[in-house]
PDB file of C-alpha atoms in Angstrom:
ATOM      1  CA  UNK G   1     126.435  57.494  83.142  1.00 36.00           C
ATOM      2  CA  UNK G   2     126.466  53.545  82.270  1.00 33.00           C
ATOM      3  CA  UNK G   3     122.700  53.206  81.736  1.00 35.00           C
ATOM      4  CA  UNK G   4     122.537  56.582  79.347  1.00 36.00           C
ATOM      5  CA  UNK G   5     124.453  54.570  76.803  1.00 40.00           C
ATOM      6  CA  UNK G   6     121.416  51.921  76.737  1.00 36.00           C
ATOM      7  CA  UNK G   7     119.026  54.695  76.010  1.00 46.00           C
ATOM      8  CA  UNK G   8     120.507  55.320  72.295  1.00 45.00           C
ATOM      9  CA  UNK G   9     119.558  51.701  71.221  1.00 45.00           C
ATOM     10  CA  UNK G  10     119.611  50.955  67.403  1.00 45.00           C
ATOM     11  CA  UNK G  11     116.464  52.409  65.640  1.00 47.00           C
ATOM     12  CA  UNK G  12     114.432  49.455  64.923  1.00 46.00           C
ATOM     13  CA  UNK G  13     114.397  48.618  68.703  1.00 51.00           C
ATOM     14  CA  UNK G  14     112.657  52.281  69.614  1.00 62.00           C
ATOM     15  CA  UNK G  15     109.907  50.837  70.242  1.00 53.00           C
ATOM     16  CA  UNK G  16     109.507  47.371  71.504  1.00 47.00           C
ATOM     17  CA  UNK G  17     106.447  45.322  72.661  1.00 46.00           C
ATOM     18  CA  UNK G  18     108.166  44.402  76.387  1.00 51.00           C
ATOM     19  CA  UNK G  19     109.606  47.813  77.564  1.00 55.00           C
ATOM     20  CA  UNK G  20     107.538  50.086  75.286  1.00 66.00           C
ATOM     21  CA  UNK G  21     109.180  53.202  73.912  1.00 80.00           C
ATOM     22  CA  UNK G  22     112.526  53.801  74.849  1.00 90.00           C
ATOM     23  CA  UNK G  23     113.146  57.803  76.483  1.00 95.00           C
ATOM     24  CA  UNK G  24     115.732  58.719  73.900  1.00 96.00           C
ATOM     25  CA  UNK G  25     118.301  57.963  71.257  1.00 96.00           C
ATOM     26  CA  UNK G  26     121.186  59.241  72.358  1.00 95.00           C
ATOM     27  CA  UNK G  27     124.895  60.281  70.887  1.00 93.00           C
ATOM     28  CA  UNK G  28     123.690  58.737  67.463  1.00 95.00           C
ATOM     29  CA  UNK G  29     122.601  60.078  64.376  1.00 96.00           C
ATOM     30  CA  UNK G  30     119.061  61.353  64.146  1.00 97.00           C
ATOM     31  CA  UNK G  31     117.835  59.152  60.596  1.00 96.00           C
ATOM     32  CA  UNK G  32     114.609  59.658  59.347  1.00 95.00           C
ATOM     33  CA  UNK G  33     113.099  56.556  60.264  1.00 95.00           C
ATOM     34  CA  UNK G  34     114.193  57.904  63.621  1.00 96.00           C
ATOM     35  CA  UNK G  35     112.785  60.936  63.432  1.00 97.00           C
ATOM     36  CA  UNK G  36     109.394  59.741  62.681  1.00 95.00           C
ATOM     37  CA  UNK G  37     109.065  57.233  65.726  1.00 95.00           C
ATOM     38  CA  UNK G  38     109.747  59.649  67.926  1.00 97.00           C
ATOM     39  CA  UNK G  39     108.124  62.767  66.883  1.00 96.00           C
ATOM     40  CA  UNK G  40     105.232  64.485  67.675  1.00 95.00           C
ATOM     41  CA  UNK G  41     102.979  66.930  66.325  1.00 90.00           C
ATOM     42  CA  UNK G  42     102.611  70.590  66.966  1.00 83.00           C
ATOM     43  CA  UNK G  43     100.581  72.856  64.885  1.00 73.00           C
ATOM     44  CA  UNK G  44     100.073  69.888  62.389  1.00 73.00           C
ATOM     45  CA  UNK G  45     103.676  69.988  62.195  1.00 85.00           C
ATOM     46  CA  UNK G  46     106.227  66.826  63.226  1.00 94.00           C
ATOM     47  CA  UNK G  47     108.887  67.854  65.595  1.00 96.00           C
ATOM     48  CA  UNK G  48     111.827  66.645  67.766  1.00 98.00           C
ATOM     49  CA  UNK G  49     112.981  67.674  71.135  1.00 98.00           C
ATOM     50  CA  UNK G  50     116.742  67.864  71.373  1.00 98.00           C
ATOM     51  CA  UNK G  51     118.770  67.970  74.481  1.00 97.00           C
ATOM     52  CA  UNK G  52     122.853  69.036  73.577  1.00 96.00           C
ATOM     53  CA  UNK G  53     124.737  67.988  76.805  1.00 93.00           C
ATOM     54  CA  UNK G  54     127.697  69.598  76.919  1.00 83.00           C
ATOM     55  CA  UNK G  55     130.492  68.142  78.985  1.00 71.00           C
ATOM     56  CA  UNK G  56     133.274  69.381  81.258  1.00 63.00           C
ATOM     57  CA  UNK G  57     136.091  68.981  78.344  1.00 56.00           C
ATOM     58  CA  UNK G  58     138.906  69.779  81.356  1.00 53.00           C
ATOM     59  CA  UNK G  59     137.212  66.318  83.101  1.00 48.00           C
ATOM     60  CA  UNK G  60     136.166  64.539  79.936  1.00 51.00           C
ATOM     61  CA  UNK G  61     137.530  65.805  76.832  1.00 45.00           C
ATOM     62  CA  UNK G  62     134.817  64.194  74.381  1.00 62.00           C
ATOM     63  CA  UNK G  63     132.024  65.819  72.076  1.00 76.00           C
ATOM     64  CA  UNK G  64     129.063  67.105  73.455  1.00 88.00           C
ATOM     65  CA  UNK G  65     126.078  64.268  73.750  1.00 92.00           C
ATOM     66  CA  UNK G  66     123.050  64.973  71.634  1.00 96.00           C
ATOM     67  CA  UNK G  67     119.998  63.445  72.954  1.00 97.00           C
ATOM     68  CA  UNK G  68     116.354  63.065  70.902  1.00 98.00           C
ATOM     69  CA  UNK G  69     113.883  62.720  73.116  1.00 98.00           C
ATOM     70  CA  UNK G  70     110.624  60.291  72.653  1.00 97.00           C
ATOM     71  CA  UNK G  71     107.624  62.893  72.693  1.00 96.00           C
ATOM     72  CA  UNK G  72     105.627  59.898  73.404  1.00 94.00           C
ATOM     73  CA  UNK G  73     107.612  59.734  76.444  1.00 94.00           C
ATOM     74  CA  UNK G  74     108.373  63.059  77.530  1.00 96.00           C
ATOM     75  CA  UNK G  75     106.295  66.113  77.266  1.00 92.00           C
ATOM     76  CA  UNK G  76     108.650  68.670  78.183  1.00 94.00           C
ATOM     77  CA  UNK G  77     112.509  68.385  78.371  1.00 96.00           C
ATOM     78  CA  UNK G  78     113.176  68.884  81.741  1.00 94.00           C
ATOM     79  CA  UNK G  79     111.020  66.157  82.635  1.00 95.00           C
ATOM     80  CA  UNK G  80     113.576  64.180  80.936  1.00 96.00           C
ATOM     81  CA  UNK G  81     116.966  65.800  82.255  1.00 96.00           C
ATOM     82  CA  UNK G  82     115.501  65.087  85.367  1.00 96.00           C
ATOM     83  CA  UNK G  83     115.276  61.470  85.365  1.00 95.00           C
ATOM     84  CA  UNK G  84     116.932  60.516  82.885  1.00 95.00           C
ATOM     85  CA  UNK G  85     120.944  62.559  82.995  1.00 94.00           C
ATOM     86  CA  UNK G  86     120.538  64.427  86.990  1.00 94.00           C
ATOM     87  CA  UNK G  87     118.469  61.003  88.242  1.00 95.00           C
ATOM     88  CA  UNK G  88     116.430  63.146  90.479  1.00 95.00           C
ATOM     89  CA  UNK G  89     112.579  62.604  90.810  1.00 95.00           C
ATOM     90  CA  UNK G  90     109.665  65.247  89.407  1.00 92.00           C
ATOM     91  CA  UNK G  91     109.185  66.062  92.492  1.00 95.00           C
ATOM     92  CA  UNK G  92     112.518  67.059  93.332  1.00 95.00           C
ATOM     93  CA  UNK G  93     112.846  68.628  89.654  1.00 94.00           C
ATOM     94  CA  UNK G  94     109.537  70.757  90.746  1.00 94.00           C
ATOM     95  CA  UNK G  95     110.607  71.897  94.093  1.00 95.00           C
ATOM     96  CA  UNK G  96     113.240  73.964  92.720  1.00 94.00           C
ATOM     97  CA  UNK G  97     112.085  74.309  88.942  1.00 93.00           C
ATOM     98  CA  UNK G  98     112.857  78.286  88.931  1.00 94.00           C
ATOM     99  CA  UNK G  99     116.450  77.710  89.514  1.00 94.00           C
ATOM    100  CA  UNK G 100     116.666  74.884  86.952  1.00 94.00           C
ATOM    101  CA  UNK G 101     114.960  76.997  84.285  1.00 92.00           C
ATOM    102  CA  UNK G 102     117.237  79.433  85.054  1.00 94.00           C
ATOM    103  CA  UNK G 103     120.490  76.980  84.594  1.00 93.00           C
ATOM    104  CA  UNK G 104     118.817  75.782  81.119  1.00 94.00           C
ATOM    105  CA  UNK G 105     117.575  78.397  79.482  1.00 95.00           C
ATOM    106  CA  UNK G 106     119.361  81.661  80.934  1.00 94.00           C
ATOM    107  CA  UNK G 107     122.646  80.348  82.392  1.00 92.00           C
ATOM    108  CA  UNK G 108     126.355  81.339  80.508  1.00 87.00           C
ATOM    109  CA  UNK G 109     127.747  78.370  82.095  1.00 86.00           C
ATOM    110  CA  UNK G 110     124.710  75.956  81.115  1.00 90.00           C
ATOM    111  CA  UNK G 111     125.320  72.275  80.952  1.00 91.00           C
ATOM    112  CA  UNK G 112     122.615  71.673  78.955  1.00 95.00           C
ATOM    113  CA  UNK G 113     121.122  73.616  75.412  1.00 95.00           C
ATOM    114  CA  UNK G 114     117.381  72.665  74.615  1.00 97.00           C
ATOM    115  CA  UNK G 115     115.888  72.836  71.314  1.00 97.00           C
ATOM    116  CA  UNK G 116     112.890  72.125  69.159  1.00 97.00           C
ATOM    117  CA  UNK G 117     113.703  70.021  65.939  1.00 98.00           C
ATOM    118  CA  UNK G 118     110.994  70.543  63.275  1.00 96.00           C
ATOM    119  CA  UNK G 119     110.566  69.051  59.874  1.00 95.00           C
ATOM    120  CA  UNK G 120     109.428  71.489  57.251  1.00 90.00           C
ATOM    121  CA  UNK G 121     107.292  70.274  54.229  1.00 86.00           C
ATOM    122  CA  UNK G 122     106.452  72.555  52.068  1.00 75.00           C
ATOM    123  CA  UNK G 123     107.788  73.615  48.838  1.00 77.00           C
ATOM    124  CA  UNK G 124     111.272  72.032  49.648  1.00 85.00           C
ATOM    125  CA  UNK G 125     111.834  69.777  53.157  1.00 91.00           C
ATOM    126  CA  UNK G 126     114.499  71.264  55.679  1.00 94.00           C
ATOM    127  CA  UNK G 127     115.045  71.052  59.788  1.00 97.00           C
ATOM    128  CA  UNK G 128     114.833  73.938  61.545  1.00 96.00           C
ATOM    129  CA  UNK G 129     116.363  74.172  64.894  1.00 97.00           C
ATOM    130  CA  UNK G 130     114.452  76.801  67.074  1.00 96.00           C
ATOM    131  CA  UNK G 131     114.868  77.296  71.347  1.00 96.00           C
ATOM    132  CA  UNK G 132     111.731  78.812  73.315  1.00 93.00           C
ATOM    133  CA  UNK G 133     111.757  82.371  73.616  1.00 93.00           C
ATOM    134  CA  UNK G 134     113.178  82.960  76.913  1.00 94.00           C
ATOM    135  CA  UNK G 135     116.741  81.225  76.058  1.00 96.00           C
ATOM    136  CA  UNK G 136     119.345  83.768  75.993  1.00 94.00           C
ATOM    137  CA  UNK G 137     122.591  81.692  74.711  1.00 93.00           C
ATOM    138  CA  UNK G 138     125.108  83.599  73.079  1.00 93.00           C
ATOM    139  CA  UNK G 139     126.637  83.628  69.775  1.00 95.00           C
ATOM    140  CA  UNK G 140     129.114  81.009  70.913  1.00 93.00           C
ATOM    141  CA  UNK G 141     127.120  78.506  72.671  1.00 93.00           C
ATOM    142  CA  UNK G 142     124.043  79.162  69.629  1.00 94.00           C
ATOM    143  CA  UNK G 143     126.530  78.035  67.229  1.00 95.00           C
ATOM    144  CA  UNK G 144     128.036  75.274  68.842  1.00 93.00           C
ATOM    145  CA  UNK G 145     124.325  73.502  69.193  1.00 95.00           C
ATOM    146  CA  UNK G 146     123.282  74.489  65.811  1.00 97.00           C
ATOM    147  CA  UNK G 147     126.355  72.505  64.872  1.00 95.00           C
ATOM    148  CA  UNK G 148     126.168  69.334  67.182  1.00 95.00           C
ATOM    149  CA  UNK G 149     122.572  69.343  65.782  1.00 97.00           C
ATOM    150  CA  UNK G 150     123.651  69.183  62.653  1.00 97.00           C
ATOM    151  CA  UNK G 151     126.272  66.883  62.470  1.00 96.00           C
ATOM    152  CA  UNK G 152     124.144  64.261  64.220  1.00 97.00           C
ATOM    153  CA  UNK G 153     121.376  64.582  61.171  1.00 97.00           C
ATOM    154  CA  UNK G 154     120.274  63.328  57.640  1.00 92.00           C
ATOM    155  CA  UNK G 155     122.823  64.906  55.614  1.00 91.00           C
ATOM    156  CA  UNK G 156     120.616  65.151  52.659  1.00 93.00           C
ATOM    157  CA  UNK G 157     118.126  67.473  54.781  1.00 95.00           C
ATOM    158  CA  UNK G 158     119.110  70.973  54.995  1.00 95.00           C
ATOM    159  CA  UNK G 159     119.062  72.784  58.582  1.00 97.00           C
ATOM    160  CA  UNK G 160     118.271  76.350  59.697  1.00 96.00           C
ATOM    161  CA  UNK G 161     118.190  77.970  62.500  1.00 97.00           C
ATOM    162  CA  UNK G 162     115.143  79.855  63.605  1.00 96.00           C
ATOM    163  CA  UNK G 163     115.507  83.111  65.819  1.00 95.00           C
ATOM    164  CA  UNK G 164     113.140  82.511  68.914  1.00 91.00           C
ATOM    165  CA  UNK G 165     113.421  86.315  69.982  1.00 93.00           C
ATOM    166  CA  UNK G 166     114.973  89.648  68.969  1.00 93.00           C
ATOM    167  CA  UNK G 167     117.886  88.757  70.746  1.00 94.00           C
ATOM    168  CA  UNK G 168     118.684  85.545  68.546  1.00 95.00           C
ATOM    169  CA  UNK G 169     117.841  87.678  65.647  1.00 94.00           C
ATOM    170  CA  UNK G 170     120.690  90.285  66.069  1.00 95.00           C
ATOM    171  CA  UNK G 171     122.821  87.047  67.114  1.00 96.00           C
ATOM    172  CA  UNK G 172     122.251  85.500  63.675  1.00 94.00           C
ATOM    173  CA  UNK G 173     121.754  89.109  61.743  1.00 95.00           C
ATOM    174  CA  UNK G 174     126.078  89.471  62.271  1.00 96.00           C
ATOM    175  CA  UNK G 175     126.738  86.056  60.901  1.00 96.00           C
ATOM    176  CA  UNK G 176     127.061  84.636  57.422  1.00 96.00           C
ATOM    177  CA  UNK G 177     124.465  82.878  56.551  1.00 95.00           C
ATOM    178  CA  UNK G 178     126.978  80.309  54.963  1.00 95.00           C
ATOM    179  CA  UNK G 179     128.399  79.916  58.549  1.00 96.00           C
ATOM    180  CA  UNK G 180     124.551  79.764  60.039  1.00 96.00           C
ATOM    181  CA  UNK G 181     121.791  79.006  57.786  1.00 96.00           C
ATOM    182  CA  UNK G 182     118.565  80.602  58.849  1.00 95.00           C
ATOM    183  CA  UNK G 183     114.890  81.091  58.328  1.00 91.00           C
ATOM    184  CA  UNK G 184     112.919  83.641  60.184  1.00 87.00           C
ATOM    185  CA  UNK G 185     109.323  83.408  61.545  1.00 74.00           C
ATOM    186  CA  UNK G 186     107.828  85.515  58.869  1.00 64.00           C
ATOM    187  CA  UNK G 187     108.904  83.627  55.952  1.00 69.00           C
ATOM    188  CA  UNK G 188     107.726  80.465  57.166  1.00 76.00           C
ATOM    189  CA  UNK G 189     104.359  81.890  57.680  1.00 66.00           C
ATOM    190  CA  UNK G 190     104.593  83.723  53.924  1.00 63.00           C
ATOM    191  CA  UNK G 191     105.348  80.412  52.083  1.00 63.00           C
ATOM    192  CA  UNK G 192     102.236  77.956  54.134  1.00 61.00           C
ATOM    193  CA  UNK G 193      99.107  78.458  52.331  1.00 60.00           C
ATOM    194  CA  UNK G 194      97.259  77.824  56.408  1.00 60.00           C
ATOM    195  CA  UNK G 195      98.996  77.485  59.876  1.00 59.00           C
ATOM    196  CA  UNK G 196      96.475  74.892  61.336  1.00 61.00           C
ATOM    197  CA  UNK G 197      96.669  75.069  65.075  1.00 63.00           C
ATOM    198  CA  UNK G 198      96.325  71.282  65.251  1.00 66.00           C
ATOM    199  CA  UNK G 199      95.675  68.858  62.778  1.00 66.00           C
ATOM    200  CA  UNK G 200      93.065  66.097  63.351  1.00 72.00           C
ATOM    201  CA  UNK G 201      89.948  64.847  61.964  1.00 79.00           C
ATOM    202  CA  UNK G 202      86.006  64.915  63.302  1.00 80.00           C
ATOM    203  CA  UNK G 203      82.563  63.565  61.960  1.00 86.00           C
ATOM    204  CA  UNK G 204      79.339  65.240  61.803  1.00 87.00           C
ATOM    205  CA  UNK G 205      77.348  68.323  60.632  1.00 88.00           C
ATOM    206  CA  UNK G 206      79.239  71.051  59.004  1.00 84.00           C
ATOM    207  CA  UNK G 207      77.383  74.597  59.477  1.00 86.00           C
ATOM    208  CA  UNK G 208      78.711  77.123  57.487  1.00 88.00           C
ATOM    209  CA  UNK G 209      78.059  80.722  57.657  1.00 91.00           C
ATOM    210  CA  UNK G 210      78.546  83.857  55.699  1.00 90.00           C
ATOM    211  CA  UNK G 211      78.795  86.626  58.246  1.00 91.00           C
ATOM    212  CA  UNK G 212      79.045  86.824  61.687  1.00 90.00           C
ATOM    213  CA  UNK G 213      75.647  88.276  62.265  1.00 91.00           C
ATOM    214  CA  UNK G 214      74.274  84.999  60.569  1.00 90.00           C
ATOM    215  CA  UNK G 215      76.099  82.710  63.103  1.00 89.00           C
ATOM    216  CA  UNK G 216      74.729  84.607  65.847  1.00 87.00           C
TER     217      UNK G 216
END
């Protein structure tokens, strides 16, 4: 599509003052200056939504198109596939959601791979690439995102996956972790000192109490 080459304009023009933020950089590499105008925040943490767009290589023999999406202007991904790659409406997109949720996140022959891109700041800053729980891509189609991902990034940022389920845990358990970096669930958690649920800030009295009982 013509106008999907518009969407991945050059970073300082992400957001502009006449057409407010644009839906996406698209099929360019994902800077940090990038990254920070079009994340959100989850859990006090920033984070990314990635679309990988794979293409018919026996009709179009070209790279898969990576797509970041602007969290400011899309809340959930398939709000964005919708208007933005199929050119259908949300209400078209909702009419038949079950069997597009099945083509993105259960489908062997999927056109698209969705993914959660999330900056980690702790000890050390890395990516890690993580899908919602319900995706069931194989070994072959997990590391062919994990590697358009990739090569679209800061190269001076290391990336991991992150095993959504115990499916993409057995995926990842029978590969080198040379060949696919990864970080599981539990040792994110061990190395944050608190998991906020969501950061933010309020004024007033603070009440503390000791026990339970007392706060009754």
């Amino acid at each position: 599509m013509s106008s999907m080459e518009s969407v991945g304009a050059p970073h300082e023009a992400l957001h502009t003052a006449e057409a407010g933020p644009v839906p996406a950089l698209v099929a360019q590499r994902l800077t940090m200056e990038a990254f920070s105008q079009l994340s959100g925040f989850l859990a006090g943490q920033r984070f990314v939504k990635v679309v990988v767009e794979r293409l018919d290589e026996a009709l179009q023999p070209i790279p898969p198109r990576i797509h970041f999406l602007n969290n400011a202007r899309y809340e959930f991904h398939v709000n964005y596939i919708a208007e933005q790659i199929l050119g259908i409406t949300l209400a078209e997109l909702e009419a038949d959601l079950d069997r597009y949720n099945r083509e993105f996140y259960l489908s062997s022959e999927r056109r698209f791979c969705l993914g959660i891109l999330a900056l980690q700041e702790r000890n050390e800053r890395f990516f890690t690439l993580e899908t919602v729980e319900i995706d069931n891509m194989g070994e072959a189609t997990l590391r062919a995102f994990f590697t358009t991902v990739g090569d679209h990034l800061d190269p001076t940022l290391p990336l991991l996956f992150k095993p959504g389920n115990h499916q993409q845990e057995t995926i990842v358990a029978a590969i080198p972790r040379e060949e696919l970096p990864r970080v599981l669930l539990h040792e994110l958690l061990a190395s944050a000192s608190f998991v906020p649920l969501n950061g933010g800030e309020a004024q007033g009295r603070l009440r503390v109490f000791r026990t339970e009982a007392d706060y009754r």
